[in-house]
Amino acid sequence: MTETERLKRVLEVLRDRPFASVRDLQSVLDASPATIRRDIAKLHATGAVRKVFGGIAAADAGGILDRVSARPFTENQMLGVTAKKAIAQEAAALVQDGDALIIHGGSTCYLFAMLLANRNVKIYTNSMPLAATLWQNGTCHLTLAGGELYREPGIVFSPKAGPPEFYASKFFLGAQAITPSGMQESHPLVVRETELLLQRADEAILLADSRKFGLRARNAMMPLTRISTLITDDGISDANHKMLLDAGIRVIIARRNPEIP
């Protein structure tokens, strides 16, 4: 395959998905990683694509993702599953038996909690989908938030309630968007609940796949400095990786397994 043919094939791959790793491209180009990285650099220089950590992304991926950032939980569960599962695995490795945890709503946090369902841990959650699944399929100690069910974000919340009487070593949460100014969310109740839960945990750990960087949501949730650790996937760009490190955040990059559906 000539260089021109390889470059054309890369662009064809990115028509079907917003990101492709070097390993992904190896399977379709039959070329060495070094050759593929040179091809990526050439396409990046033309502006046709974006060079990101571990691979390449479509130049218009940001516009595509803006349209999906505020999807309901049931729809968001179907997006970026491979990356989310890899992130969930890394998050589970941070949990020790006997830990008390707060786990917020969101599809990545949901997958993470499923890995803890039968672990010797205490979990507090405001997520109705998560609570229902842990009740049916888990043996861990479960504490639920009180209040009314807000179906759009899928959380249980009481406007008059203060912070819960639950103290955790770790607070795992997600975000709809990550920018240099901090995390953002579309639903104001999620923002308010997050502020309360932050008061009851020793550290906050953000689980966010690389699609979330550069998106915008309506409500500011918290600055980057409130996060101690962020777990993302290998689609993160070098610039966003540096942004997190400069903010003093410990960054864990989960390597996506192409064999996981």
GROMACS .gro file of C-alpha atoms in nm:
model
  261
    1MET     CA    1   0.000   0.000   0.000
    2THR     CA    2   0.143   0.336  -0.102
    3GLU     CA    3   0.152   0.642   0.125
    4THR     CA    4  -0.132   0.806  -0.067
    5GLU     CA    5  -0.343   0.493  -0.031
    6ARG     CA    6  -0.270   0.475   0.342
    7LEU     CA    7  -0.366   0.839   0.402
    8LYS     CA    8  -0.688   0.790   0.208
    9ARG     CA    9  -0.769   0.478   0.411
   10VAL     CA   10  -0.713   0.661   0.740
   11LEU     CA   11  -0.963   0.929   0.639
   12GLU     CA   12  -1.212   0.657   0.544
   13VAL     CA   13  -1.174   0.500   0.890
   14LEU     CA   14  -1.249   0.834   1.058
   15ARG     CA   15  -1.574   0.872   0.866
   16ASP     CA   16  -1.719   0.590   1.077
   17ARG     CA   17  -1.579   0.687   1.420
   18PRO     CA   18  -1.431   0.998   1.582
   19PHE     CA   19  -1.107   0.832   1.698
   20ALA     CA   20  -0.869   0.555   1.590
   21SER     CA   21  -0.565   0.432   1.781
   22VAL     CA   22  -0.236   0.335   1.619
   23ARG     CA   23  -0.328  -0.028   1.689
   24ASP     CA   24  -0.664   0.019   1.517
   25LEU     CA   25  -0.491   0.158   1.208
   26GLN     CA   26  -0.237  -0.125   1.201
   27SER     CA   27  -0.518  -0.372   1.141
   28VAL     CA   28  -0.640  -0.187   0.831
   29LEU     CA   29  -0.316  -0.047   0.688
   30ASP     CA   30  -0.075  -0.340   0.732
   31ALA     CA   31   0.198  -0.093   0.826
   32SER     CA   32   0.437  -0.052   1.117
   33PRO     CA   33   0.353   0.178   1.413
   34ALA     CA   34   0.636   0.411   1.309
   35THR     CA   35   0.495   0.443   0.957
   36ILE     CA   36   0.145   0.504   1.089
   37ARG     CA   37   0.267   0.777   1.324
   38ARG     CA   38   0.439   0.950   1.032
   39ASP     CA   39   0.114   0.929   0.834
   40ILE     CA   40  -0.077   1.074   1.130
   41ALA     CA   41   0.169   1.364   1.153
   42LYS     CA   42   0.125   1.441   0.783
   43LEU     CA   43  -0.253   1.441   0.804
   44HIS     CA   44  -0.243   1.650   1.121
   45ALA     CA   45  -0.028   1.910   0.942
   46THR     CA   46  -0.293   1.948   0.671
   47GLY     CA   47  -0.568   2.011   0.928
   48ALA     CA   48  -0.770   1.717   0.798
   49VAL     CA   49  -0.743   1.535   1.132
   50ARG     CA   50  -0.621   1.594   1.488
   51LYS     CA   51  -0.323   1.414   1.635
   52VAL     CA   52  -0.417   1.293   1.984
   53PHE     CA   53  -0.258   1.080   2.254
   54GLY     CA   54  -0.221   0.730   2.112
   55GLY     CA   55  -0.380   0.790   1.774
   56ILE     CA   56  -0.581   1.022   1.555
   57ALA     CA   57  -0.920   1.196   1.574
   58ALA     CA   58  -1.153   1.343   1.314
   59ALA     CA   59  -1.111   1.718   1.280
   60ASP     CA   60  -1.485   1.774   1.330
   61ALA     CA   61  -1.517   1.533   1.623
   62GLY     CA   62  -1.581   1.820   1.860
   63GLY     CA   63  -1.886   1.929   1.663
   64ILE     CA   64  -2.019   1.575   1.658
   65LEU     CA   65  -1.971   1.534   2.029
   66ASP     CA   66  -2.136   1.865   2.115
   67ARG     CA   67  -2.458   1.711   1.988
   68VAL     CA   68  -2.434   1.407   2.214
   69SER     CA   69  -2.296   1.559   2.535
   70ALA     CA   70  -2.635   1.597   2.702
   71ARG     CA   71  -2.798   1.270   2.594
   72PRO     CA   72  -3.011   1.083   2.851
   73PHE     CA   73  -2.843   0.810   3.056
   74THR     CA   74  -2.999   0.527   2.854
   75GLU     CA   75  -2.863   0.668   2.528
   76ASN     CA   76  -2.526   0.769   2.671
   77GLN     CA   77  -2.474   0.409   2.787
   78MET     CA   78  -2.430   0.312   2.423
   79LEU     CA   79  -2.153   0.565   2.348
   80GLY     CA   80  -1.782   0.500   2.387
   81VAL     CA   81  -1.839   0.170   2.566
   82THR     CA   82  -1.488   0.034   2.506
   83ALA     CA   83  -1.326   0.342   2.659
   84LYS     CA   84  -1.569   0.348   2.951
   85LYS     CA   85  -1.505  -0.017   3.036
   86ALA     CA   86  -1.130   0.044   3.034
   87ILE     CA   87  -1.173   0.346   3.263
   88ALA     CA   88  -1.397   0.145   3.496
   89GLN     CA   89  -1.130  -0.124   3.529
   90GLU     CA   90  -0.866   0.133   3.627
   91ALA     CA   91  -1.104   0.291   3.879
   92ALA     CA   92  -1.183  -0.044   4.040
   93ALA     CA   93  -0.810  -0.099   4.093
   94LEU     CA   94  -0.806   0.207   4.322
   95VAL     CA   95  -1.065   0.054   4.557
   96GLN     CA   96  -0.966  -0.154   4.859
   97ASP     CA   97  -1.186  -0.391   5.055
   98GLY     CA   98  -1.355  -0.205   5.339
   99ASP     CA   99  -1.359   0.129   5.155
  100ALA     CA  100  -1.656   0.364   5.190
  101LEU     CA  101  -1.731   0.522   4.851
  102ILE     CA  102  -1.963   0.779   4.701
  103ILE     CA  103  -2.049   0.700   4.338
  104HIS     CA  104  -2.235   0.960   4.135
  105GLY     CA  105  -2.464   0.896   3.841
  106GLY     CA  106  -2.341   0.860   3.483
  107SER     CA  107  -2.271   0.573   3.246
  108THR     CA  108  -1.900   0.535   3.325
  109CYS     CA  109  -1.963   0.541   3.700
  110TYR     CA  110  -2.234   0.280   3.642
  111LEU     CA  111  -1.989   0.041   3.474
  112PHE     CA  112  -1.736   0.105   3.749
  113ALA     CA  113  -1.987   0.027   4.024
  114MET     CA  114  -2.082  -0.299   3.854
  115LEU     CA  115  -1.724  -0.417   3.913
  116LEU     CA  116  -1.774  -0.354   4.285
  117ALA     CA  117  -2.116  -0.516   4.315
  118ASN     CA  118  -1.988  -0.815   4.512
  119ARG     CA  119  -1.690  -0.651   4.680
  120ASN     CA  120  -1.664  -0.582   5.053
  121VAL     CA  121  -1.729  -0.209   5.019
  122LYS     CA  122  -1.985   0.048   5.129
  123ILE     CA  123  -2.140   0.252   4.848
  124TYR     CA  124  -2.351   0.566   4.870
  125THR     CA  125  -2.522   0.667   4.546
  126ASN     CA  126  -2.788   0.906   4.419
  127SER     CA  127  -2.816   0.719   4.088
  128MET     CA  128  -3.141   0.531   4.046
  129PRO     CA  129  -3.012   0.304   3.761
  130LEU     CA  130  -2.706   0.218   3.967
  131ALA     CA  131  -2.900   0.154   4.288
  132ALA     CA  132  -3.151  -0.071   4.110
  133THR     CA  133  -2.880  -0.283   3.950
  134LEU     CA  134  -2.674  -0.316   4.268
  135TRP     CA  135  -2.989  -0.423   4.456
  136GLN     CA  136  -3.065  -0.694   4.202
  137ASN     CA  137  -2.714  -0.818   4.132
  138GLY     CA  138  -2.486  -0.718   4.419
  139THR     CA  139  -2.397  -0.800   4.776
  140CYS     CA  140  -2.209  -0.481   4.869
  141HIS     CA  141  -2.342  -0.251   5.142
  142LEU     CA  142  -2.562   0.009   4.972
  143THR     CA  143  -2.686   0.346   5.101
  144LEU     CA  144  -2.928   0.548   4.888
  145ALA     CA  145  -2.986   0.920   4.867
  146GLY     CA  146  -3.329   1.034   4.981
  147GLY     CA  147  -3.572   1.254   4.794
  148GLU     CA  148  -3.756   1.264   4.465
  149LEU     CA  149  -3.657   1.087   4.145
  150TYR     CA  150  -3.554   1.323   3.867
  151ARG     CA  151  -3.586   1.106   3.560
  152GLU     CA  152  -3.382   1.309   3.310
  153PRO     CA  153  -3.051   1.285   3.500
  154GLY     CA  154  -3.167   0.964   3.672
  155ILE     CA  155  -3.085   1.083   4.024
  156VAL     CA  156  -3.267   1.096   4.356
  157PHE     CA  157  -3.249   1.442   4.509
  158SER     CA  158  -3.413   1.647   4.785
  159PRO     CA  159  -3.389   2.025   4.735
  160LYS     CA  160  -3.414   2.083   5.112
  161ALA     CA  161  -3.156   1.825   5.216
  162GLY     CA  162  -2.801   1.904   5.314
  163PRO     CA  163  -2.496   1.679   5.279
  164PRO     CA  164  -2.569   1.313   5.359
  165GLU     CA  165  -2.464   1.148   5.684
  166PHE     CA  166  -2.217   0.936   5.493
  167TYR     CA  167  -1.842   0.984   5.486
  168ALA     CA  168  -1.625   0.836   5.212
  169SER     CA  169  -1.258   0.801   5.138
  170LYS     CA  170  -1.327   0.847   4.765
  171PHE     CA  171  -1.595   1.021   4.560
  172PHE     CA  172  -1.619   0.887   4.204
  173LEU     CA  173  -1.802   1.108   3.958
  174GLY     CA  174  -1.830   1.194   3.591
  175ALA     CA  175  -1.878   1.514   3.392
  176GLN     CA  176  -2.047   1.605   3.067
  177ALA     CA  177  -1.771   1.843   2.966
  178ILE     CA  178  -1.414   1.923   3.070
  179THR     CA  179  -1.258   2.259   2.986
  180PRO     CA  180  -0.955   2.454   3.114
  181SER     CA  181  -1.190   2.632   3.356
  182GLY     CA  182  -1.323   2.306   3.501
  183MET     CA  183  -1.602   2.052   3.478
  184GLN     CA  184  -1.946   2.135   3.342
  185GLU     CA  185  -2.288   1.970   3.353
  186SER     CA  186  -2.616   2.028   3.172
  187HIS     CA  187  -2.851   1.965   3.463
  188PRO     CA  188  -2.833   2.212   3.755
  189LEU     CA  189  -2.944   1.946   4.007
  190VAL     CA  190  -2.635   1.742   3.927
  191VAL     CA  191  -2.420   2.045   4.000
  192ARG     CA  192  -2.594   2.113   4.332
  193GLU     CA  193  -2.576   1.749   4.442
  194THR     CA  194  -2.208   1.731   4.351
  195GLU     CA  195  -2.131   2.033   4.568
  196LEU     CA  196  -2.296   1.861   4.866
  197LEU     CA  197  -2.126   1.528   4.813
  198LEU     CA  198  -1.782   1.686   4.783
  199GLN     CA  199  -1.816   1.783   5.149
  200ARG     CA  200  -1.836   1.417   5.249
  201ALA     CA  201  -1.531   1.267   5.074
  202ASP     CA  202  -1.156   1.283   5.127
  203GLU     CA  203  -1.082   1.298   4.755
  204ALA     CA  204  -1.267   1.332   4.425
  205ILE     CA  205  -1.186   1.099   4.135
  206LEU     CA  206  -1.323   1.191   3.794
  207LEU     CA  207  -1.407   0.920   3.541
  208ALA     CA  208  -1.428   1.080   3.197
  209ASP     CA  209  -1.362   0.939   2.853
  210SER     CA  210  -1.166   1.153   2.610
  211ARG     CA  211  -1.480   1.261   2.422
  212LYS     CA  212  -1.560   1.496   2.711
  213PHE     CA  213  -1.265   1.730   2.651
  214GLY     CA  214  -1.349   2.045   2.461
  215LEU     CA  215  -1.726   2.002   2.498
  216ARG     CA  216  -1.945   2.268   2.657
  217ALA     CA  217  -2.238   2.228   2.895
  218ARG     CA  218  -2.465   2.492   3.046
  219ASN     CA  219  -2.356   2.484   3.411
  220ALA     CA  220  -2.013   2.510   3.572
  221MET     CA  221  -1.969   2.229   3.824
  222MET     CA  222  -1.623   2.274   3.976
  223PRO     CA  223  -1.269   2.379   3.886
  224LEU     CA  224  -0.997   2.134   3.789
  225THR     CA  225  -0.825   2.195   4.121
  226ARG     CA  226  -1.103   2.010   4.306
  227ILE     CA  227  -1.008   1.684   4.133
  228SER     CA  228  -0.726   1.474   4.279
  229THR     CA  229  -0.726   1.199   4.015
  230LEU     CA  230  -0.873   1.179   3.665
  231ILE     CA  231  -0.908   0.852   3.475
  232THR     CA  232  -0.954   0.879   3.100
  233ASP     CA  233  -0.877   0.672   2.791
  234ASP     CA  234  -0.592   0.680   2.543
  235GLY     CA  235  -0.784   0.907   2.307
  236ILE     CA  236  -0.688   1.211   2.514
  237SER     CA  237  -0.483   1.471   2.326
  238ASP     CA  238  -0.136   1.571   2.437
  239ALA     CA  239  -0.262   1.925   2.504
  240ASN     CA  240  -0.544   1.808   2.732
  241HIS     CA  241  -0.312   1.568   2.911
  242LYS     CA  242  -0.072   1.855   2.982
  243MET     CA  243  -0.362   2.077   3.094
  244LEU     CA  244  -0.454   1.824   3.362
  245LEU     CA  245  -0.097   1.773   3.479
  246ASP     CA  246  -0.044   2.149   3.500
  247ALA     CA  247  -0.352   2.167   3.726
  248GLY     CA  248  -0.187   1.922   3.966
  249ILE     CA  249  -0.416   1.631   3.877
  250ARG     CA  250  -0.294   1.273   3.882
  251VAL     CA  251  -0.386   1.133   3.541
  252ILE     CA  252  -0.446   0.762   3.478
  253ILE     CA  253  -0.480   0.667   3.113
  254ALA     CA  254  -0.677   0.350   3.046
  255ARG     CA  255  -0.576   0.156   2.739
  256ARG     CA  256  -0.880   0.054   2.541
  257ASN     CA  257  -0.913  -0.313   2.454
  258PRO     CA  258  -1.045  -0.348   2.096
  259GLU     CA  259  -1.170  -0.697   2.182
  260ILE     CA  260  -1.419  -0.555   2.434
  261PRO     CA  261  -1.750  -0.467   2.261
   0.00000   0.00000   0.00000
